[in-house]
Short mmCIF file of C-alpha atoms and ligand atoms in Angstrom, two decimals:
data_model
loop_
_atom_site.label_atom_id
_atom_site.label_comp_id
_atom_site.label_asym_id
_atom_site.label_seq_id
_atom_site.Cartn_x
_atom_site.Cartn_y
_atom_site.Cartn_z
CA UNK A 24 15.33 -10.36 16.40
CA UNK A 25 13.10 -9.26 13.56
CA UNK A 26 13.35 -8.98 9.84
CA UNK A 27 11.27 -6.45 7.99
CA UNK A 28 11.76 -8.14 4.64
CA UNK A 29 9.34 -10.36 2.79
CA UNK A 30 11.32 -13.48 1.94
CA UNK A 31 10.21 -15.84 -0.79
CA UNK A 32 9.08 -19.23 0.53
CA UNK A 33 11.14 -21.44 -1.71
CA UNK A 34 14.61 -20.07 -1.64
CA UNK A 35 17.86 -22.00 -1.91
CA UNK A 36 19.28 -22.21 1.61
CA UNK A 37 22.43 -24.10 0.73
CA UNK A 38 25.00 -21.34 0.12
CA UNK A 39 28.03 -21.47 -2.14
CA UNK A 40 29.75 -24.83 -2.60
CA UNK A 41 32.76 -25.51 -0.34
CA UNK A 42 35.36 -25.44 -3.14
CA UNK A 43 34.70 -21.76 -3.83
CA UNK A 44 36.39 -20.96 -0.49
CA UNK A 45 39.84 -22.33 -1.35
CA UNK A 46 40.26 -22.42 -5.14
CA UNK A 47 43.19 -20.27 -6.30
CA UNK A 48 41.90 -20.55 -9.85
CA UNK A 49 38.57 -19.08 -8.84
CA UNK A 50 40.40 -16.41 -6.87
CA UNK A 51 42.12 -15.26 -10.07
CA UNK A 52 38.74 -14.90 -11.71
CA UNK A 53 37.41 -13.03 -8.69
CA UNK A 54 40.30 -10.57 -8.94
CA UNK A 55 39.57 -9.91 -12.60
CA UNK A 56 35.79 -9.89 -12.46
CA UNK A 57 35.17 -8.42 -9.04
CA UNK A 58 38.05 -6.58 -7.39
CA UNK A 59 39.57 -4.82 -10.37
CA UNK A 60 36.24 -3.76 -11.80
CA UNK A 61 34.33 -2.60 -8.71
CA UNK A 62 34.70 0.53 -6.63
CA UNK A 63 37.22 0.30 -3.83
CA UNK A 64 37.19 2.66 -0.86
CA UNK A 65 40.66 4.09 -0.19
CA UNK A 66 40.38 6.82 2.46
CA UNK A 67 38.64 9.97 3.59
CA UNK A 68 39.71 13.28 2.04
CA UNK A 69 40.68 14.49 5.51
CA UNK A 70 43.31 11.75 5.74
CA UNK A 71 45.16 13.60 3.01
CA UNK A 72 44.28 17.09 4.13
CA UNK A 73 47.65 18.68 3.32
CA UNK A 74 48.96 19.23 -0.18
CA UNK A 75 51.38 16.40 -0.97
CA UNK A 76 49.75 13.91 1.44
CA UNK A 77 49.06 10.50 -0.02
CA UNK A 78 47.56 7.10 0.78
CA UNK A 79 48.24 3.91 -1.18
CA UNK A 80 45.89 1.06 -1.90
CA UNK A 81 46.78 -2.40 -3.21
CA UNK A 82 44.34 -5.06 -4.31
CA UNK A 83 44.14 -7.90 -6.86
CA UNK A 84 47.64 -7.29 -8.20
CA UNK A 85 46.94 -3.58 -8.70
CA UNK A 86 48.57 -0.70 -6.82
CA UNK A 87 47.17 2.79 -6.52
CA UNK A 88 48.00 6.01 -4.75
CA UNK A 89 45.75 8.95 -4.06
CA UNK A 90 47.51 12.24 -3.50
CA UNK A 91 46.53 15.85 -2.92
CA UNK A 92 48.29 18.06 -5.43
CA UNK A 93 49.86 21.44 -4.88
CA UNK A 94 46.64 22.88 -6.25
CA UNK A 95 44.71 21.16 -3.43
CA UNK A 96 43.07 18.72 -5.83
CA UNK A 97 42.91 14.99 -5.05
CA UNK A 98 43.97 12.62 -7.84
CA UNK A 99 44.44 8.87 -8.13
CA UNK A 100 47.23 7.12 -10.02
CA UNK A 101 48.70 3.69 -10.51
CA UNK A 102 51.59 3.47 -8.05
CA UNK A 103 53.80 2.30 -10.87
CA UNK A 104 56.84 4.10 -12.20
CA UNK A 105 56.79 4.43 -15.97
CA UNK A 106 60.47 3.53 -16.17
CA UNK A 107 60.52 -0.02 -14.82
CA UNK A 108 57.46 -0.35 -12.66
CA UNK A 109 58.74 0.36 -9.16
CA UNK A 110 56.38 1.77 -6.60
CA UNK A 111 56.66 5.54 -6.83
CA UNK A 112 55.73 6.01 -3.18
CA UNK A 113 56.72 3.18 -0.90
CA UNK A 114 54.83 3.80 2.34
CA UNK A 115 51.16 3.08 3.00
CA UNK A 116 50.67 6.76 3.68
CA UNK A 117 52.97 9.74 3.75
CA UNK A 118 53.77 13.24 2.70
CA UNK A 119 55.60 14.38 -0.43
CA UNK A 120 57.19 17.71 -0.81
CA UNK A 121 57.01 19.06 -4.33
CA UNK A 122 57.48 15.77 -6.15
CA UNK A 123 57.23 11.99 -5.95
CA UNK A 124 60.70 10.56 -6.47
CA UNK A 125 60.85 6.94 -7.58
CA UNK A 126 63.07 5.03 -5.12
CA UNK A 127 64.58 2.85 -7.88
CA UNK A 128 66.40 5.20 -10.30
CA UNK A 129 65.04 8.53 -9.22
CA UNK A 130 62.56 9.55 -11.89
CA UNK A 131 60.57 12.46 -10.48
CA UNK A 132 56.84 13.09 -10.89
CA UNK A 133 54.91 16.24 -10.05
CA UNK A 134 52.06 15.84 -7.60
CA UNK A 135 49.63 16.04 -10.52
CA UNK A 136 51.27 12.89 -11.92
CA UNK A 137 53.13 14.55 -14.77
CA UNK A 138 56.75 13.63 -15.36
CA UNK A 139 59.06 16.18 -13.77
CA UNK A 140 62.53 14.87 -14.41
CA UNK A 141 64.60 11.85 -15.42
CA UNK A 142 67.92 10.93 -13.82
CA UNK A 143 70.69 10.78 -16.47
CA UNK A 144 68.27 12.06 -19.07
CA UNK A 145 70.93 12.15 -21.77
CA UNK A 146 71.22 8.34 -21.64
CA UNK A 147 67.66 7.98 -22.99
CA UNK A 148 66.50 8.67 -26.51
CA UNK A 149 64.47 11.88 -26.90
CA UNK A 150 61.18 11.54 -24.99
CA UNK A 151 57.99 13.57 -24.90
CA UNK A 152 57.56 14.19 -21.18
CA UNK A 153 53.77 14.50 -21.43
CA UNK A 154 53.53 10.86 -22.53
CA UNK A 155 55.40 9.55 -19.53
CA UNK A 156 53.36 10.73 -16.57
CA UNK A 157 51.81 8.37 -14.01
CA UNK A 158 48.76 6.58 -15.31
CA UNK A 159 45.51 7.80 -13.79
CA UNK A 160 43.05 5.58 -12.00
CA UNK A 161 39.33 6.30 -12.13
CA UNK A 162 38.26 8.04 -8.94
CA UNK A 163 35.08 9.29 -7.33
CA UNK A 164 34.73 11.28 -4.15
CA UNK A 165 31.41 10.68 -2.43
CA UNK A 166 30.64 12.64 0.75
CA UNK A 167 34.36 13.01 1.41
CA UNK A 168 35.11 9.32 0.86
CA UNK A 169 37.56 8.52 -1.93
CA UNK A 170 36.77 5.54 -4.14
CA UNK A 171 38.83 4.20 -7.02
CA UNK A 172 38.24 1.63 -9.73
CA UNK A 173 41.08 0.03 -11.70
CA UNK A 174 39.01 -1.12 -14.67
CA UNK A 175 35.58 -0.18 -15.96
CA UNK A 176 32.92 -2.49 -14.58
CA UNK A 177 29.23 -3.14 -14.10
CA UNK A 178 28.67 -0.66 -11.26
CA UNK A 179 27.31 2.84 -11.76
CA UNK A 180 28.81 5.77 -9.88
CA UNK A 181 29.16 5.41 -6.12
CA UNK A 182 26.74 8.30 -5.69
CA UNK A 183 24.06 6.54 -7.68
CA UNK A 184 24.63 3.15 -6.06
CA UNK A 185 24.16 4.63 -2.61
CA UNK A 186 21.53 7.21 -3.58
CA UNK A 187 18.69 5.27 -1.96
CA UNK A 188 20.31 6.00 1.44
CA UNK A 189 21.01 9.70 0.85
CA UNK A 190 18.38 11.09 3.21
CA UNK A 191 19.48 8.83 6.05
CA UNK A 192 23.19 9.52 5.55
CA UNK A 193 23.06 13.29 5.02
CA UNK A 194 22.70 14.36 8.70
CA UNK A 195 26.02 12.69 9.63
CA UNK A 196 27.88 15.14 7.39
CA UNK A 197 30.47 12.50 6.44
CA UNK A 198 32.56 15.02 4.57
CA UNK A 199 33.46 16.94 7.73
CA UNK A 200 34.51 13.86 9.73
CA UNK A 201 38.12 13.58 10.88
CA UNK A 202 40.32 10.49 10.99
CA UNK A 203 41.31 8.98 14.35
CA UNK A 204 43.73 6.31 15.52
CA UNK A 205 41.14 4.81 17.80
CA UNK A 206 39.64 1.51 16.82
CA UNK A 207 41.64 1.09 13.64
CA UNK A 208 42.07 -2.45 12.41
CA UNK A 209 44.56 -4.14 10.10
CA UNK A 210 44.41 -7.89 10.62
CA UNK A 211 45.61 -10.68 8.37
CA UNK A 212 43.22 -13.62 8.57
CA UNK A 213 43.79 -17.17 7.29
CA UNK A 214 40.47 -17.20 5.46
CA UNK A 215 38.89 -16.73 2.08
CA UNK A 216 37.43 -13.24 1.74
CA UNK A 217 33.92 -14.63 1.24
CA UNK A 218 34.02 -16.12 4.73
CA UNK A 219 34.42 -12.57 6.03
CA UNK A 220 31.43 -11.41 4.03
CA UNK A 221 29.34 -14.43 5.09
CA UNK A 222 29.78 -13.69 8.79
CA UNK A 223 29.15 -10.04 8.20
CA UNK A 224 26.06 -10.37 6.05
CA UNK A 225 23.76 -11.74 8.74
CA UNK A 226 22.74 -10.85 12.28
CA UNK A 227 21.46 -14.28 13.28
CA UNK A 228 24.71 -14.86 15.17
CA UNK A 229 24.57 -11.65 17.20
CA UNK A 230 22.62 -13.12 20.12
CA UNK A 231 24.99 -16.05 20.61
CA UNK A 232 28.34 -14.73 19.44
CA UNK A 233 28.32 -11.06 20.44
CA UNK A 234 27.12 -10.67 24.03
CA UNK A 235 28.05 -6.97 24.09
CA UNK A 236 26.43 -6.11 20.80
CA UNK A 237 23.38 -8.13 21.72
CA UNK A 238 23.01 -6.09 24.88
CA UNK A 239 23.36 -2.90 22.91
CA UNK A 240 20.80 -3.61 20.24
CA UNK A 241 20.18 -7.34 19.86
CA UNK A 242 16.40 -7.28 20.04
CA UNK A 243 16.04 -4.34 17.72
CA UNK A 244 18.37 -5.48 14.98
CA UNK A 245 17.51 -6.38 11.41
CA UNK A 246 19.33 -6.92 8.13
CA UNK A 247 17.95 -6.01 4.76
CA UNK A 248 19.05 -8.15 1.82
CA UNK A 249 21.45 -7.05 -0.86
CA UNK A 250 19.64 -5.03 -3.51
CA UNK A 251 21.66 -4.06 -6.58
CA UNK A 252 24.88 -4.47 -4.63
CA UNK A 253 24.04 -2.57 -1.47
CA UNK A 254 22.56 -3.55 1.86
CA UNK A 255 21.41 -1.88 5.06
CA UNK A 256 21.29 -3.16 8.62
CA UNK A 257 19.98 -1.29 11.63
CA UNK A 258 20.40 -1.90 15.34
CA UNK A 259 18.15 0.15 17.61
CA UNK A 260 19.41 0.29 21.19
CA UNK A 261 17.67 -1.91 23.75
CA UNK A 262 16.00 -0.24 26.70
CA UNK A 263 17.06 -2.79 29.31
CA UNK A 264 20.31 -2.26 31.16
CA UNK A 265 22.84 -4.94 30.36
CA UNK A 266 25.78 -6.58 32.12
CA UNK A 267 28.48 -5.29 29.83
CA UNK A 268 30.32 -2.34 31.32
CA UNK A 269 31.08 -0.79 27.91
CA UNK A 270 27.49 -1.05 26.72
CA UNK A 271 26.00 0.34 29.93
CA UNK A 272 28.42 3.23 30.03
CA UNK A 273 28.01 3.92 26.33
CA UNK A 274 24.25 4.22 26.51
CA UNK A 275 24.42 6.30 29.71
CA UNK A 276 27.06 8.69 28.45
CA UNK A 277 26.22 9.05 24.78
CA UNK A 278 25.24 12.70 24.32
CA UNK A 279 22.56 13.68 21.90
CA UNK A 280 23.88 14.43 18.46
CA UNK A 281 21.80 17.49 17.56
CA UNK A 282 22.26 16.94 13.83
CA UNK A 283 20.56 13.56 13.84
CA UNK A 284 16.85 12.79 13.76
CA UNK A 285 15.57 11.40 17.07
CA UNK A 286 15.59 7.76 15.99
CA UNK A 287 19.15 7.83 14.68
CA UNK A 288 20.40 9.03 18.06
CA UNK A 289 19.88 5.52 19.38
CA UNK A 290 20.84 3.47 16.35
CA UNK A 291 23.89 1.98 14.72
CA UNK A 292 23.26 1.79 10.98
CA UNK A 293 25.42 -0.20 8.59
CA UNK A 294 25.56 0.11 4.83
CA UNK A 295 27.17 -2.64 2.79
CA UNK A 296 28.50 -2.00 -0.67
CA UNK A 297 29.49 -4.82 -2.98
CA UNK A 298 32.00 -6.33 -2.96
CA UNK A 299 33.88 -5.56 0.26
CA UNK A 300 32.91 -2.40 2.13
CA UNK A 301 30.81 -1.76 5.21
CA UNK A 302 30.19 1.73 6.47
CA UNK A 303 28.87 2.11 10.02
CA UNK A 304 27.11 5.29 11.10
CA UNK A 305 26.92 5.81 14.86
CA UNK A 306 25.70 8.87 16.73
CA UNK A 307 29.26 9.44 18.02
CA UNK A 308 31.41 8.47 15.03
CA UNK A 309 31.51 6.70 11.71
CA UNK A 310 33.52 3.61 10.93
CA UNK A 311 34.33 1.47 7.94
CA UNK A 312 35.70 -1.97 7.51
CA UNK A 313 36.77 -3.71 4.37
CA UNK A 314 38.25 -7.05 3.36
CA UNK A 315 41.19 -7.11 0.99
CA UNK A 316 41.90 -10.59 -0.33
CA UNK A 317 45.55 -11.61 -0.62
CA UNK A 318 44.96 -15.11 -1.98
CA UNK A 319 42.20 -17.70 -1.91
CA UNK A 320 43.10 -18.44 1.72
CA UNK A 321 44.32 -15.14 3.16
CA UNK A 322 42.47 -11.88 3.69
CA UNK A 323 43.36 -8.56 5.27
CA UNK A 324 40.57 -6.97 7.22
CA UNK A 325 41.13 -3.29 7.71
CA UNK A 326 39.03 -0.56 9.25
CA UNK A 327 39.09 2.88 10.74
CA UNK A 328 37.05 5.28 12.84
CA UNK A 329 36.27 8.93 12.08
CA UNK A 330 35.15 11.50 14.62
CA UNK A 331 32.93 14.53 14.47
CA UNK A 332 34.78 17.79 13.87
CA UNK A 333 32.92 19.37 16.82
CA UNK A 334 33.54 16.42 19.14
CA UNK A 335 33.47 17.44 22.82
CA UNK A 336 34.83 15.48 25.77
CA UNK A 337 31.67 13.51 26.35
CA UNK A 338 31.32 12.55 22.71
CA UNK A 339 34.95 11.47 22.74
CA UNK A 340 34.29 9.12 25.66
CA UNK A 341 31.26 7.75 23.82
CA UNK A 342 33.42 7.14 20.75
CA UNK A 343 35.98 5.35 22.88
CA UNK A 344 33.23 3.12 24.29
CA UNK A 345 31.63 2.34 20.93
CA UNK A 346 35.14 1.45 19.73
CA UNK A 347 35.53 -1.01 22.61
CA UNK A 348 32.25 -2.70 21.73
CA UNK A 349 33.30 -2.83 18.08
CA UNK A 350 36.72 -4.28 18.85
CA UNK A 351 35.22 -7.09 20.92
CA UNK A 352 32.74 -7.76 18.13
CA UNK A 353 35.49 -7.89 15.50
CA UNK A 354 37.51 -10.38 17.57
CA UNK A 355 34.47 -12.58 18.02
CA UNK A 356 33.66 -12.41 14.32
CA UNK A 357 37.19 -13.24 13.22
CA UNK A 358 37.08 -16.51 15.10
CA UNK A 359 33.82 -17.43 13.38
CA UNK A 360 35.29 -16.58 9.99
CA UNK A 361 38.21 -18.90 10.59
CA UNK A 362 36.05 -21.77 11.80
CA UNK A 363 33.50 -21.56 9.01
CA UNK A 364 36.21 -21.22 6.35
CA UNK A 365 38.17 -24.20 7.73
CA UNK A 366 35.00 -26.27 7.56
CA UNK A 367 34.78 -26.01 3.78
CA UNK A 368 37.82 -28.31 3.51
CA UNK A 369 36.47 -30.97 5.86
CA UNK A 370 35.33 -34.35 4.53
CA UNK A 371 32.19 -33.85 6.63
CA UNK A 372 31.23 -30.58 4.97
CA UNK A 373 28.11 -30.80 2.89
CA UNK A 374 27.08 -27.18 2.61
CA UNK A 375 25.05 -24.96 4.91
CA UNK A 376 21.41 -24.45 5.79
CA UNK A 377 20.40 -20.81 6.02
CA UNK A 378 17.60 -19.49 8.22
CA UNK A 379 15.40 -16.62 7.08
CA UNK A 380 17.65 -14.41 9.20
CA UNK A 381 20.55 -15.28 6.89
CA UNK A 382 18.75 -14.18 3.75
CA UNK A 383 21.29 -11.37 3.36
CA UNK A 384 24.08 -13.93 2.86
CA UNK A 385 22.02 -15.67 0.20
CA UNK A 386 21.31 -12.45 -1.71
CA UNK A 387 24.99 -11.57 -1.55
CA UNK A 388 25.81 -15.02 -2.97
CA UNK A 389 23.25 -14.39 -5.72
CA UNK A 390 25.16 -11.28 -6.68
CA UNK A 391 28.38 -13.29 -6.85
CA UNK A 392 26.77 -16.06 -8.90
CA UNK A 393 25.43 -13.52 -11.36
CA UNK A 394 28.94 -12.23 -11.98
CA UNK A 395 30.66 -15.63 -11.80
CA UNK A 396 28.07 -18.33 -12.51
CA UNK A 397 30.75 -21.01 -12.14
CA UNK A 398 30.31 -20.52 -8.38
CA UNK A 399 26.98 -22.28 -8.69
CA UNK A 400 28.68 -25.53 -9.75
CA UNK A 401 28.49 -28.09 -6.93
CA UNK A 402 31.87 -29.54 -7.93
CA UNK A 403 35.06 -27.66 -8.65
CA UNK A 404 35.70 -27.49 -12.43
CA UNK A 405 38.68 -29.46 -13.71
CA UNK A 406 42.07 -27.83 -13.28
CA UNK A 407 42.56 -25.18 -15.94
CA UNK A 408 38.87 -25.11 -16.89
CA UNK A 409 37.54 -22.48 -14.50
CA UNK A 410 37.56 -19.46 -16.80
CA UNK A 411 36.22 -21.40 -19.76
CA UNK A 412 33.42 -23.00 -17.75
CA UNK A 413 32.46 -19.63 -16.38
CA UNK A 414 32.48 -18.09 -19.82
CA UNK A 415 30.27 -20.89 -21.15
CA UNK A 416 27.76 -20.40 -18.33
CA UNK A 417 27.68 -16.65 -18.88
CA UNK A 418 27.00 -17.19 -22.56
CA UNK A 419 24.25 -19.66 -21.81
CA UNK A 420 22.59 -17.25 -19.39
CA UNK A 421 22.86 -14.25 -21.71
S1 FES B 524 61.75 2.23 -11.92
FE1 FES B 524 61.35 4.24 -11.32
S2 FES B 524 63.09 5.31 -11.89
FE2 FES B 524 63.51 3.32 -12.58
FE1 FE2 B 525 29.30 -10.55 13.82
#
């Protein structure tokens, strides 16, 4: 395993203190400072290809829906009825006809979010309909991927954050990709969301924990650190034939993707975007996975696979095989997340010791500590003091 990154000699290898992995008080701050104010990936435009199709997205106490209007335009709204706050659409994804009808008392909204009608209108005082539409959520569509942000925050546009990867990403033509049911993931894990990120942000464990992945690209894998909230990892396929059936078959069968430069035909490339998204570009498909915290000690990990629009039979088999490798990898990772998160509550836990190969975890932690310096405190602040302590540290650093 190699790293192509110059790492400073004297870096802090100790990681975040254990208490940051189970403090509900910190979790509240994380929701406010991180999850509400940073871009969240919702879905691909082709998942809501038809007019009236929608997908919902909940995080950090916020609820959103993205819907394609009758004019074909995609918009994002709070999934919150203006009458008394019910969800306006109740399923995770679905199809509306001409309107969204609130399931509580039946207020109706047009697909562009404007108020369409009120049940028993004459029982309300006179209302200006244009003031009572669904509230919009900030949205950006980047290469066919729909991102939303509930509150303004420190990030620039998605396009500018990821611009340094544009040339590498362009040949995959993300916008034309189509959703699939294969290899989708929606798992609830008994862990803090940072334990998911910690496992994901380093490849040191690949050799030991992921036999299949190691056979696929173990010797040619490297992680780059987080830079301004994004990261890149590349696995170049090994030459040697391995023992894993899926890996052997995958490498044998994978057809050449004519749109990709030579090197990318034998690579899996991952892009991380702060705080919780990983995008994987494979010659046969693209995938994403994302962690959605539910509390300080519970996290949903979800993911999906998208196929090429010109996928032929052979490419489909290759996608099936890469999905098998990925599913095994995810299962192996989830166990490690649980174990390392559990450890933070043990009386024997006295932090971690990172190798140079785990520098990506450290740089991710740096990003967190910049936003929430209270995470650098070795001891948990006194009950009720978290926000104030953090505020004081931010002021001191400013
Ligand atoms: S809460 Fe939606 S109609 Fe009453
Ligand atoms: Fe892993």
